[in-house]
């Protein structure tokens, strides 16, 4: 059962960061993302959820201009991203893929400083502003205490915070994050998602994040978009979206919802 009421209200937000218009993606005749119209609200943290293979990462890569849509357009702040100059795009949008490099031989400060590349280029001079933005990012993400350590000596949770610090140093208006907590234990998942939410709200950043855990999405995100087989099947705030019927549509199993005893957020469980 598709929840068209949720879908209709979600396509007309007051302010939009990203929007897609008939966007689709296919490989060798196989449609991975069917024609899709969806909007992501500016200044909010939006989750993409669904099964493996539902099209979440493919959609995120199209937003990040990592892959080109087979058809349709993606707009950021009203402009077609395909027409944006590369540097202007990089200054506006920061993307963190699922698999990040080990950054071997680099200190934390050096990796975070790489986020300033769109502002000065490969041959440009690293300015005082670049240094200030790097130090600010180190402090905002609470990795300044180990800024001189080598990245490959850090724990998984620490490394993920450093990569996020690099995105913050980029000083973009939007973060696109592909499963940033997938390899982390529960404590580090909470730590990283709390950081991302705090950055979104304190700096007014628009965040689109791919998550597997619907309860993490409900706890930390303002909006949730659910995909299945490359189609958007539900969208809305956590209170609206988390109900037995919608969860059955998304995951294909019987689930129900209760209220978190402390946070009062919806909490889904398998029946």
PDB file of C-alpha atoms in Angstrom:
ATOM      1  CA  UNK A   1       0.000   0.000   0.000  1.00  0.00           C
ATOM      2  CA  UNK A   2       1.535   3.317  -1.090  1.00  0.00           C
ATOM      3  CA  UNK A   3       1.064   6.322   1.161  1.00  0.00           C
ATOM      4  CA  UNK A   4       0.395   8.983  -1.453  1.00  0.00           C
ATOM      5  CA  UNK A   5      -0.682  11.578   1.116  1.00  0.00           C
ATOM      6  CA  UNK A   6       2.791  11.576   2.607  1.00  0.00           C
ATOM      7  CA  UNK A   7       4.371  11.731  -0.829  1.00  0.00           C
ATOM      8  CA  UNK A   8       2.229  14.666  -1.951  1.00  0.00           C
ATOM      9  CA  UNK A   9       2.935  16.853   1.073  1.00  0.00           C
ATOM     10  CA  UNK A  10       6.654  16.086   0.937  1.00  0.00           C
ATOM     11  CA  UNK A  11       7.152  17.331  -2.636  1.00  0.00           C
ATOM     12  CA  UNK A  12       6.294  20.926  -1.793  1.00  0.00           C
ATOM     13  CA  UNK A  13       8.560  22.101   1.055  1.00  0.00           C
ATOM     14  CA  UNK A  14       8.833  25.805   1.802  1.00  0.00           C
ATOM     15  CA  UNK A  15      12.565  25.868   1.036  1.00  0.00           C
ATOM     16  CA  UNK A  16      14.372  23.254  -0.998  1.00  0.00           C
ATOM     17  CA  UNK A  17      18.036  22.310  -1.099  1.00  0.00           C
ATOM     18  CA  UNK A  18      17.942  19.482  -3.651  1.00  0.00           C
ATOM     19  CA  UNK A  19      15.081  18.479  -5.920  1.00  0.00           C
ATOM     20  CA  UNK A  20      14.865  15.830  -8.618  1.00  0.00           C
ATOM     21  CA  UNK A  21      12.622  16.057 -11.656  1.00  0.00           C
ATOM     22  CA  UNK A  22      11.933  12.794 -13.481  1.00  0.00           C
ATOM     23  CA  UNK A  23      15.374  11.527 -12.516  1.00  0.00           C
ATOM     24  CA  UNK A  24      16.144   7.921 -13.375  1.00  0.00           C
ATOM     25  CA  UNK A  25      19.227   5.736 -13.693  1.00  0.00           C
ATOM     26  CA  UNK A  26      19.682   2.493 -15.601  1.00  0.00           C
ATOM     27  CA  UNK A  27      22.590   0.211 -16.419  1.00  0.00           C
ATOM     28  CA  UNK A  28      22.476  -2.185 -19.374  1.00  0.00           C
ATOM     29  CA  UNK A  29      18.711  -1.885 -19.579  1.00  0.00           C
ATOM     30  CA  UNK A  30      18.191  -2.483 -15.854  1.00  0.00           C
ATOM     31  CA  UNK A  31      16.423   0.396 -14.108  1.00  0.00           C
ATOM     32  CA  UNK A  32      18.072   1.054 -10.738  1.00  0.00           C
ATOM     33  CA  UNK A  33      16.141   4.265 -10.045  1.00  0.00           C
ATOM     34  CA  UNK A  34      12.778   4.802 -11.725  1.00  0.00           C
ATOM     35  CA  UNK A  35      11.676   8.344 -12.700  1.00  0.00           C
ATOM     36  CA  UNK A  36      11.667  10.195  -9.426  1.00  0.00           C
ATOM     37  CA  UNK A  37      10.416  13.557  -8.206  1.00  0.00           C
ATOM     38  CA  UNK A  38      11.558  14.309  -4.684  1.00  0.00           C
ATOM     39  CA  UNK A  39      12.618  17.364  -2.698  1.00  0.00           C
ATOM     40  CA  UNK A  40      14.997  17.637   0.240  1.00  0.00           C
ATOM     41  CA  UNK A  41      14.392  20.546   2.574  1.00  0.00           C
ATOM     42  CA  UNK A  42      17.055  23.163   3.173  1.00  0.00           C
ATOM     43  CA  UNK A  43      18.606  23.296   6.633  1.00  0.00           C
ATOM     44  CA  UNK A  44      17.261  19.871   7.621  1.00  0.00           C
ATOM     45  CA  UNK A  45      18.704  16.393   8.051  1.00  0.00           C
ATOM     46  CA  UNK A  46      16.991  13.989   5.641  1.00  0.00           C
ATOM     47  CA  UNK A  47      17.442  10.211   5.615  1.00  0.00           C
ATOM     48  CA  UNK A  48      17.256   7.802   2.697  1.00  0.00           C
ATOM     49  CA  UNK A  49      16.176   4.354   3.934  1.00  0.00           C
ATOM     50  CA  UNK A  50      15.233   1.038   2.352  1.00  0.00           C
ATOM     51  CA  UNK A  51      16.491  -2.436   1.478  1.00  0.00           C
ATOM     52  CA  UNK A  52      19.898  -3.079  -0.038  1.00  0.00           C
ATOM     53  CA  UNK A  53      19.484  -2.445  -3.747  1.00  0.00           C
ATOM     54  CA  UNK A  54      16.588  -0.052  -3.264  1.00  0.00           C
ATOM     55  CA  UNK A  55      18.447   2.779  -5.008  1.00  0.00           C
ATOM     56  CA  UNK A  56      19.509   4.864  -1.985  1.00  0.00           C
ATOM     57  CA  UNK A  57      23.209   5.145  -2.814  1.00  0.00           C
ATOM     58  CA  UNK A  58      22.496   5.530  -6.536  1.00  0.00           C
ATOM     59  CA  UNK A  59      20.203   8.480  -5.838  1.00  0.00           C
ATOM     60  CA  UNK A  60      22.783  10.033  -3.498  1.00  0.00           C
ATOM     61  CA  UNK A  61      25.501   9.661  -6.152  1.00  0.00           C
ATOM     62  CA  UNK A  62      23.297  11.487  -8.658  1.00  0.00           C
ATOM     63  CA  UNK A  63      22.821  14.319  -6.150  1.00  0.00           C
ATOM     64  CA  UNK A  64      26.599  14.382  -5.645  1.00  0.00           C
ATOM     65  CA  UNK A  65      27.252  14.409  -9.410  1.00  0.00           C
ATOM     66  CA  UNK A  66      29.248  11.187  -9.065  1.00  0.00           C
ATOM     67  CA  UNK A  67      27.080   9.559 -11.724  1.00  0.00           C
ATOM     68  CA  UNK A  68      24.975  11.146 -14.447  1.00  0.00           C
ATOM     69  CA  UNK A  69      21.224  10.449 -14.505  1.00  0.00           C
ATOM     70  CA  UNK A  70      19.955   8.454 -17.458  1.00  0.00           C
ATOM     71  CA  UNK A  71      17.090  10.932 -17.690  1.00  0.00           C
ATOM     72  CA  UNK A  72      15.703  13.914 -15.799  1.00  0.00           C
ATOM     73  CA  UNK A  73      17.389  16.717 -13.890  1.00  0.00           C
ATOM     74  CA  UNK A  74      18.710  17.345 -10.400  1.00  0.00           C
ATOM     75  CA  UNK A  75      18.507  20.883  -9.032  1.00  0.00           C
ATOM     76  CA  UNK A  76      20.336  22.457  -6.122  1.00  0.00           C
ATOM     77  CA  UNK A  77      18.998  25.746  -4.835  1.00  0.00           C
ATOM     78  CA  UNK A  78      16.941  25.942  -8.014  1.00  0.00           C
ATOM     79  CA  UNK A  79      19.871  25.449 -10.422  1.00  0.00           C
ATOM     80  CA  UNK A  80      20.501  22.410 -12.630  1.00  0.00           C
ATOM     81  CA  UNK A  81      23.600  20.816 -11.098  1.00  0.00           C
ATOM     82  CA  UNK A  82      24.756  19.591 -14.535  1.00  0.00           C
ATOM     83  CA  UNK A  83      25.309  23.228 -15.520  1.00  0.00           C
ATOM     84  CA  UNK A  84      27.185  24.254 -12.372  1.00  0.00           C
ATOM     85  CA  UNK A  85      30.962  24.832 -12.737  1.00  0.00           C
ATOM     86  CA  UNK A  86      32.948  22.144 -10.901  1.00  0.00           C
ATOM     87  CA  UNK A  87      34.441  24.514  -8.344  1.00  0.00           C
ATOM     88  CA  UNK A  88      31.114  26.204  -7.587  1.00  0.00           C
ATOM     89  CA  UNK A  89      29.531  22.781  -7.099  1.00  0.00           C
ATOM     90  CA  UNK A  90      32.341  21.642  -4.761  1.00  0.00           C
ATOM     91  CA  UNK A  91      32.032  24.822  -2.732  1.00  0.00           C
ATOM     92  CA  UNK A  92      28.305  24.197  -2.224  1.00  0.00           C
ATOM     93  CA  UNK A  93      28.095  20.432  -1.811  1.00  0.00           C
ATOM     94  CA  UNK A  94      30.305  18.001   0.122  1.00  0.00           C
ATOM     95  CA  UNK A  95      30.047  14.244  -0.464  1.00  0.00           C
ATOM     96  CA  UNK A  96      31.283  11.358   1.700  1.00  0.00           C
ATOM     97  CA  UNK A  97      31.124   7.936  -0.023  1.00  0.00           C
ATOM     98  CA  UNK A  98      30.664   4.597   1.728  1.00  0.00           C
ATOM     99  CA  UNK A  99      34.281   3.608   1.222  1.00  0.00           C
ATOM    100  CA  UNK A 100      36.848   6.210   2.204  1.00  0.00           C
ATOM    101  CA  UNK A 101      40.587   5.828   1.719  1.00  0.00           C
ATOM    102  CA  UNK A 102      42.842   5.011   4.654  1.00  0.00           C
ATOM    103  CA  UNK A 103      44.596   8.400   4.199  1.00  0.00           C
ATOM    104  CA  UNK A 104      47.898   6.666   4.949  1.00  0.00           C
ATOM    105  CA  UNK A 105      50.780   8.959   5.822  1.00  0.00           C
ATOM    106  CA  UNK A 106      48.540  11.937   6.622  1.00  0.00           C
ATOM    107  CA  UNK A 107      47.894  13.596   9.933  1.00  0.00           C
ATOM    108  CA  UNK A 108      44.381  14.494  11.006  1.00  0.00           C
ATOM    109  CA  UNK A 109      45.047  18.193  10.386  1.00  0.00           C
ATOM    110  CA  UNK A 110      46.425  17.488   6.897  1.00  0.00           C
ATOM    111  CA  UNK A 111      43.364  15.440   5.916  1.00  0.00           C
ATOM    112  CA  UNK A 112      40.936  18.036   7.260  1.00  0.00           C
ATOM    113  CA  UNK A 113      42.828  20.741   5.364  1.00  0.00           C
ATOM    114  CA  UNK A 114      42.098  18.845   2.132  1.00  0.00           C
ATOM    115  CA  UNK A 115      38.534  20.117   2.500  1.00  0.00           C
ATOM    116  CA  UNK A 116      39.822  23.555   1.505  1.00  0.00           C
ATOM    117  CA  UNK A 117      40.852  22.360  -1.970  1.00  0.00           C
ATOM    118  CA  UNK A 118      37.758  23.791  -3.753  1.00  0.00           C
ATOM    119  CA  UNK A 119      38.663  27.235  -2.414  1.00  0.00           C
ATOM    120  CA  UNK A 120      42.303  27.428  -3.452  1.00  0.00           C
ATOM    121  CA  UNK A 121      42.878  24.642  -6.014  1.00  0.00           C
ATOM    122  CA  UNK A 122      45.855  22.328  -6.456  1.00  0.00           C
ATOM    123  CA  UNK A 123      48.358  25.122  -7.107  1.00  0.00           C
ATOM    124  CA  UNK A 124      46.719  27.793  -4.993  1.00  0.00           C
ATOM    125  CA  UNK A 125      48.214  29.246  -1.860  1.00  0.00           C
ATOM    126  CA  UNK A 126      46.885  27.928   1.466  1.00  0.00           C
ATOM    127  CA  UNK A 127      45.650  31.180   2.970  1.00  0.00           C
ATOM    128  CA  UNK A 128      45.017  32.365   6.490  1.00  0.00           C
ATOM    129  CA  UNK A 129      41.301  31.849   5.861  1.00  0.00           C
ATOM    130  CA  UNK A 130      42.018  28.241   4.883  1.00  0.00           C
ATOM    131  CA  UNK A 131      43.945  27.737   8.116  1.00  0.00           C
ATOM    132  CA  UNK A 132      41.145  29.304  10.156  1.00  0.00           C
ATOM    133  CA  UNK A 133      38.482  27.139   8.484  1.00  0.00           C
ATOM    134  CA  UNK A 134      40.586  24.017   9.099  1.00  0.00           C
ATOM    135  CA  UNK A 135      41.069  24.810  12.788  1.00  0.00           C
ATOM    136  CA  UNK A 136      37.384  25.673  13.166  1.00  0.00           C
ATOM    137  CA  UNK A 137      36.405  22.315  11.621  1.00  0.00           C
ATOM    138  CA  UNK A 138      38.776  20.455  13.958  1.00  0.00           C
ATOM    139  CA  UNK A 139      37.154  22.121  16.969  1.00  0.00           C
ATOM    140  CA  UNK A 140      33.529  21.781  15.792  1.00  0.00           C
ATOM    141  CA  UNK A 141      33.948  18.029  15.290  1.00  0.00           C
ATOM    142  CA  UNK A 142      35.975  17.610  18.514  1.00  0.00           C
ATOM    143  CA  UNK A 143      39.003  16.078  16.811  1.00  0.00           C
ATOM    144  CA  UNK A 144      41.373  18.945  17.645  1.00  0.00           C
ATOM    145  CA  UNK A 145      42.801  17.018  20.599  1.00  0.00           C
ATOM    146  CA  UNK A 146      44.396  14.488  18.214  1.00  0.00           C
ATOM    147  CA  UNK A 147      44.982  16.776  15.210  1.00  0.00           C
ATOM    148  CA  UNK A 148      48.648  15.806  14.948  1.00  0.00           C
ATOM    149  CA  UNK A 149      48.083  12.047  15.027  1.00  0.00           C
ATOM    150  CA  UNK A 150      48.271   9.920  11.889  1.00  0.00           C
ATOM    151  CA  UNK A 151      44.831   9.122  10.501  1.00  0.00           C
ATOM    152  CA  UNK A 152      45.599   5.416  10.086  1.00  0.00           C
ATOM    153  CA  UNK A 153      46.252   5.071  13.833  1.00  0.00           C
ATOM    154  CA  UNK A 154      42.719   6.137  14.784  1.00  0.00           C
ATOM    155  CA  UNK A 155      39.729   4.008  15.673  1.00  0.00           C
ATOM    156  CA  UNK A 156      36.873   3.669  13.190  1.00  0.00           C
ATOM    157  CA  UNK A 157      34.721   6.180  15.028  1.00  0.00           C
ATOM    158  CA  UNK A 158      37.556   8.693  15.286  1.00  0.00           C
ATOM    159  CA  UNK A 159      38.362   8.351  11.580  1.00  0.00           C
ATOM    160  CA  UNK A 160      34.744   8.959  10.637  1.00  0.00           C
ATOM    161  CA  UNK A 161      34.698  12.158  12.680  1.00  0.00           C
ATOM    162  CA  UNK A 162      37.855  13.281  10.883  1.00  0.00           C
ATOM    163  CA  UNK A 163      36.285  12.718   7.471  1.00  0.00           C
ATOM    164  CA  UNK A 164      33.265  14.728   8.594  1.00  0.00           C
ATOM    165  CA  UNK A 165      35.650  17.436   9.812  1.00  0.00           C
ATOM    166  CA  UNK A 166      37.108  17.553   6.302  1.00  0.00           C
ATOM    167  CA  UNK A 167      33.607  18.146   4.898  1.00  0.00           C
ATOM    168  CA  UNK A 168      33.009  20.894   7.474  1.00  0.00           C
ATOM    169  CA  UNK A 169      36.281  22.568   6.444  1.00  0.00           C
ATOM    170  CA  UNK A 170      34.974  22.541   2.881  1.00  0.00           C
ATOM    171  CA  UNK A 171      32.480  25.130   4.133  1.00  0.00           C
ATOM    172  CA  UNK A 172      29.698  23.849   1.891  1.00  0.00           C
ATOM    173  CA  UNK A 173      25.983  24.340   2.421  1.00  0.00           C
ATOM    174  CA  UNK A 174      25.023  20.682   1.966  1.00  0.00           C
ATOM    175  CA  UNK A 175      26.449  17.354   3.155  1.00  0.00           C
ATOM    176  CA  UNK A 176      25.734  14.122   1.264  1.00  0.00           C
ATOM    177  CA  UNK A 177      26.678  11.110   3.405  1.00  0.00           C
ATOM    178  CA  UNK A 178      26.497   7.481   2.235  1.00  0.00           C
ATOM    179  CA  UNK A 179      26.123   5.149   5.237  1.00  0.00           C
ATOM    180  CA  UNK A 180      28.671   6.958   7.439  1.00  0.00           C
ATOM    181  CA  UNK A 181      27.900   4.652  10.387  1.00  0.00           C
ATOM    182  CA  UNK A 182      27.828   1.269   8.607  1.00  0.00           C
ATOM    183  CA  UNK A 183      31.110  -0.032  10.079  1.00  0.00           C
ATOM    184  CA  UNK A 184      30.695   1.468  13.560  1.00  0.00           C
ATOM    185  CA  UNK A 185      29.507  -0.014  16.836  1.00  0.00           C
ATOM    186  CA  UNK A 186      26.353   1.361  18.435  1.00  0.00           C
ATOM    187  CA  UNK A 187      28.168   3.862  20.658  1.00  0.00           C
ATOM    188  CA  UNK A 188      30.089   5.355  17.733  1.00  0.00           C
ATOM    189  CA  UNK A 189      26.950   5.383  15.569  1.00  0.00           C
ATOM    190  CA  UNK A 190      25.215   7.545  18.175  1.00  0.00           C
ATOM    191  CA  UNK A 191      28.313   9.727  18.482  1.00  0.00           C
ATOM    192  CA  UNK A 192      28.666  10.339  14.725  1.00  0.00           C
ATOM    193  CA  UNK A 193      24.946  10.904  14.075  1.00  0.00           C
ATOM    194  CA  UNK A 194      24.693  13.262  17.050  1.00  0.00           C
ATOM    195  CA  UNK A 195      27.594  15.243  15.604  1.00  0.00           C
ATOM    196  CA  UNK A 196      25.999  15.436  12.147  1.00  0.00           C
ATOM    197  CA  UNK A 197      22.661  16.557  13.587  1.00  0.00           C
ATOM    198  CA  UNK A 198      24.344  19.195  15.759  1.00  0.00           C
ATOM    199  CA  UNK A 199      26.275  20.531  12.757  1.00  0.00           C
ATOM    200  CA  UNK A 200      23.133  20.598  10.628  1.00  0.00           C
ATOM    201  CA  UNK A 201      21.172  22.594  13.176  1.00  0.00           C
ATOM    202  CA  UNK A 202      23.955  24.891  14.412  1.00  0.00           C
ATOM    203  CA  UNK A 203      25.329  25.770  10.954  1.00  0.00           C
ATOM    204  CA  UNK A 204      22.070  25.510   9.012  1.00  0.00           C
ATOM    205  CA  UNK A 205      23.481  22.734   6.820  1.00  0.00           C
ATOM    206  CA  UNK A 206      21.265  20.674   4.555  1.00  0.00           C
ATOM    207  CA  UNK A 207      22.102  16.982   5.064  1.00  0.00           C
ATOM    208  CA  UNK A 208      21.030  13.975   3.003  1.00  0.00           C
ATOM    209  CA  UNK A 209      22.198  10.745   4.619  1.00  0.00           C
ATOM    210  CA  UNK A 210      21.804   7.088   3.643  1.00  0.00           C
ATOM    211  CA  UNK A 211      21.003   4.926   6.680  1.00  0.00           C
ATOM    212  CA  UNK A 212      20.051   1.284   7.136  1.00  0.00           C
ATOM    213  CA  UNK A 213      18.618   1.588  10.627  1.00  0.00           C
ATOM    214  CA  UNK A 214      15.113   3.075  10.573  1.00  0.00           C
ATOM    215  CA  UNK A 215      15.291   3.810  14.305  1.00  0.00           C
ATOM    216  CA  UNK A 216      18.494   5.828  13.890  1.00  0.00           C
ATOM    217  CA  UNK A 217      16.806   7.729  11.072  1.00  0.00           C
ATOM    218  CA  UNK A 218      13.786   8.425  13.285  1.00  0.00           C
ATOM    219  CA  UNK A 219      15.954   9.525  16.202  1.00  0.00           C
ATOM    220  CA  UNK A 220      18.268  11.916  14.371  1.00  0.00           C
ATOM    221  CA  UNK A 221      16.605  13.019  11.132  1.00  0.00           C
ATOM    222  CA  UNK A 222      13.961  15.643  10.469  1.00  0.00           C
ATOM    223  CA  UNK A 223      12.649  13.863   7.374  1.00  0.00           C
ATOM    224  CA  UNK A 224      12.751  10.307   6.038  1.00  0.00           C
ATOM    225  CA  UNK A 225      12.466   9.210   2.398  1.00  0.00           C
ATOM    226  CA  UNK A 226      11.900   5.476   1.833  1.00  0.00           C
ATOM    227  CA  UNK A 227      12.887   3.751  -1.409  1.00  0.00           C
ATOM    228  CA  UNK A 228      11.993   0.292  -2.651  1.00  0.00           C
ATOM    229  CA  UNK A 229      13.155  -1.220  -5.946  1.00  0.00           C
ATOM    230  CA  UNK A 230      14.212   2.216  -7.161  1.00  0.00           C
ATOM    231  CA  UNK A 231      10.930   3.944  -6.373  1.00  0.00           C
ATOM    232  CA  UNK A 232       9.999   6.398  -3.630  1.00  0.00           C
ATOM    233  CA  UNK A 233       7.219   4.699  -1.666  1.00  0.00           C
ATOM    234  CA  UNK A 234       6.886   6.953   1.395  1.00  0.00           C
ATOM    235  CA  UNK A 235       8.211  10.228   2.759  1.00  0.00           C
ATOM    236  CA  UNK A 236       7.541  12.359   5.792  1.00  0.00           C
ATOM    237  CA  UNK A 237       8.675  13.223   9.294  1.00  0.00           C
ATOM    238  CA  UNK A 238       9.433  10.275  11.619  1.00  0.00           C
ATOM    239  CA  UNK A 239       6.118  10.531  13.484  1.00  0.00           C
ATOM    240  CA  UNK A 240       4.157  10.367  10.217  1.00  0.00           C
ATOM    241  CA  UNK A 241       6.209   7.718   8.465  1.00  0.00           C
ATOM    242  CA  UNK A 242       6.788   5.183  11.229  1.00  0.00           C
ATOM    243  CA  UNK A 243       3.624   3.118  11.356  1.00  0.00           C
ATOM    244  CA  UNK A 244       2.931  -0.574  10.834  1.00  0.00           C
ATOM    245  CA  UNK A 245       1.525  -0.269   7.306  1.00  0.00           C
ATOM    246  CA  UNK A 246       4.316   1.922   5.947  1.00  0.00           C
ATOM    247  CA  UNK A 247       7.042  -0.195   7.534  1.00  0.00           C
ATOM    248  CA  UNK A 248       5.493  -3.306   5.961  1.00  0.00           C
ATOM    249  CA  UNK A 249       5.573  -1.527   2.590  1.00  0.00           C
ATOM    250  CA  UNK A 250       9.234  -0.625   3.013  1.00  0.00           C
ATOM    251  CA  UNK A 251      10.688  -3.806   4.481  1.00  0.00           C
ATOM    252  CA  UNK A 252       8.163  -6.500   3.578  1.00  0.00           C
ATOM    253  CA  UNK A 253       7.854  -7.840   7.134  1.00  0.00           C
ATOM    254  CA  UNK A 254       5.413  -7.268   9.974  1.00  0.00           C
ATOM    255  CA  UNK A 255       6.575  -4.443  12.205  1.00  0.00           C
ATOM    256  CA  UNK A 256       4.999  -2.178  14.785  1.00  0.00           C
ATOM    257  CA  UNK A 257       5.934   1.033  16.561  1.00  0.00           C
ATOM    258  CA  UNK A 258       6.163   2.144  20.156  1.00  0.00           C
ATOM    259  CA  UNK A 259       7.377   5.345  21.777  1.00  0.00           C
ATOM    260  CA  UNK A 260      10.910   5.663  23.066  1.00  0.00           C
ATOM    261  CA  UNK A 261      10.500   5.921  26.867  1.00  0.00           C
ATOM    262  CA  UNK A 262      12.973   8.813  27.185  1.00  0.00           C
ATOM    263  CA  UNK A 263      13.252  10.571  23.825  1.00  0.00           C
ATOM    264  CA  UNK A 264       9.560  10.145  22.914  1.00  0.00           C
ATOM    265  CA  UNK A 265      10.592   9.392  19.318  1.00  0.00           C
ATOM    266  CA  UNK A 266       8.935   6.499  17.437  1.00  0.00           C
ATOM    267  CA  UNK A 267      10.705   3.165  17.856  1.00  0.00           C
ATOM    268  CA  UNK A 268      10.088   0.388  15.315  1.00  0.00           C
ATOM    269  CA  UNK A 269      10.341  -3.314  16.069  1.00  0.00           C
ATOM    270  CA  UNK A 270       9.697  -6.600  14.282  1.00  0.00           C
ATOM    271  CA  UNK A 271       6.516  -8.356  15.385  1.00  0.00           C
TER     272      UNK A 271
END
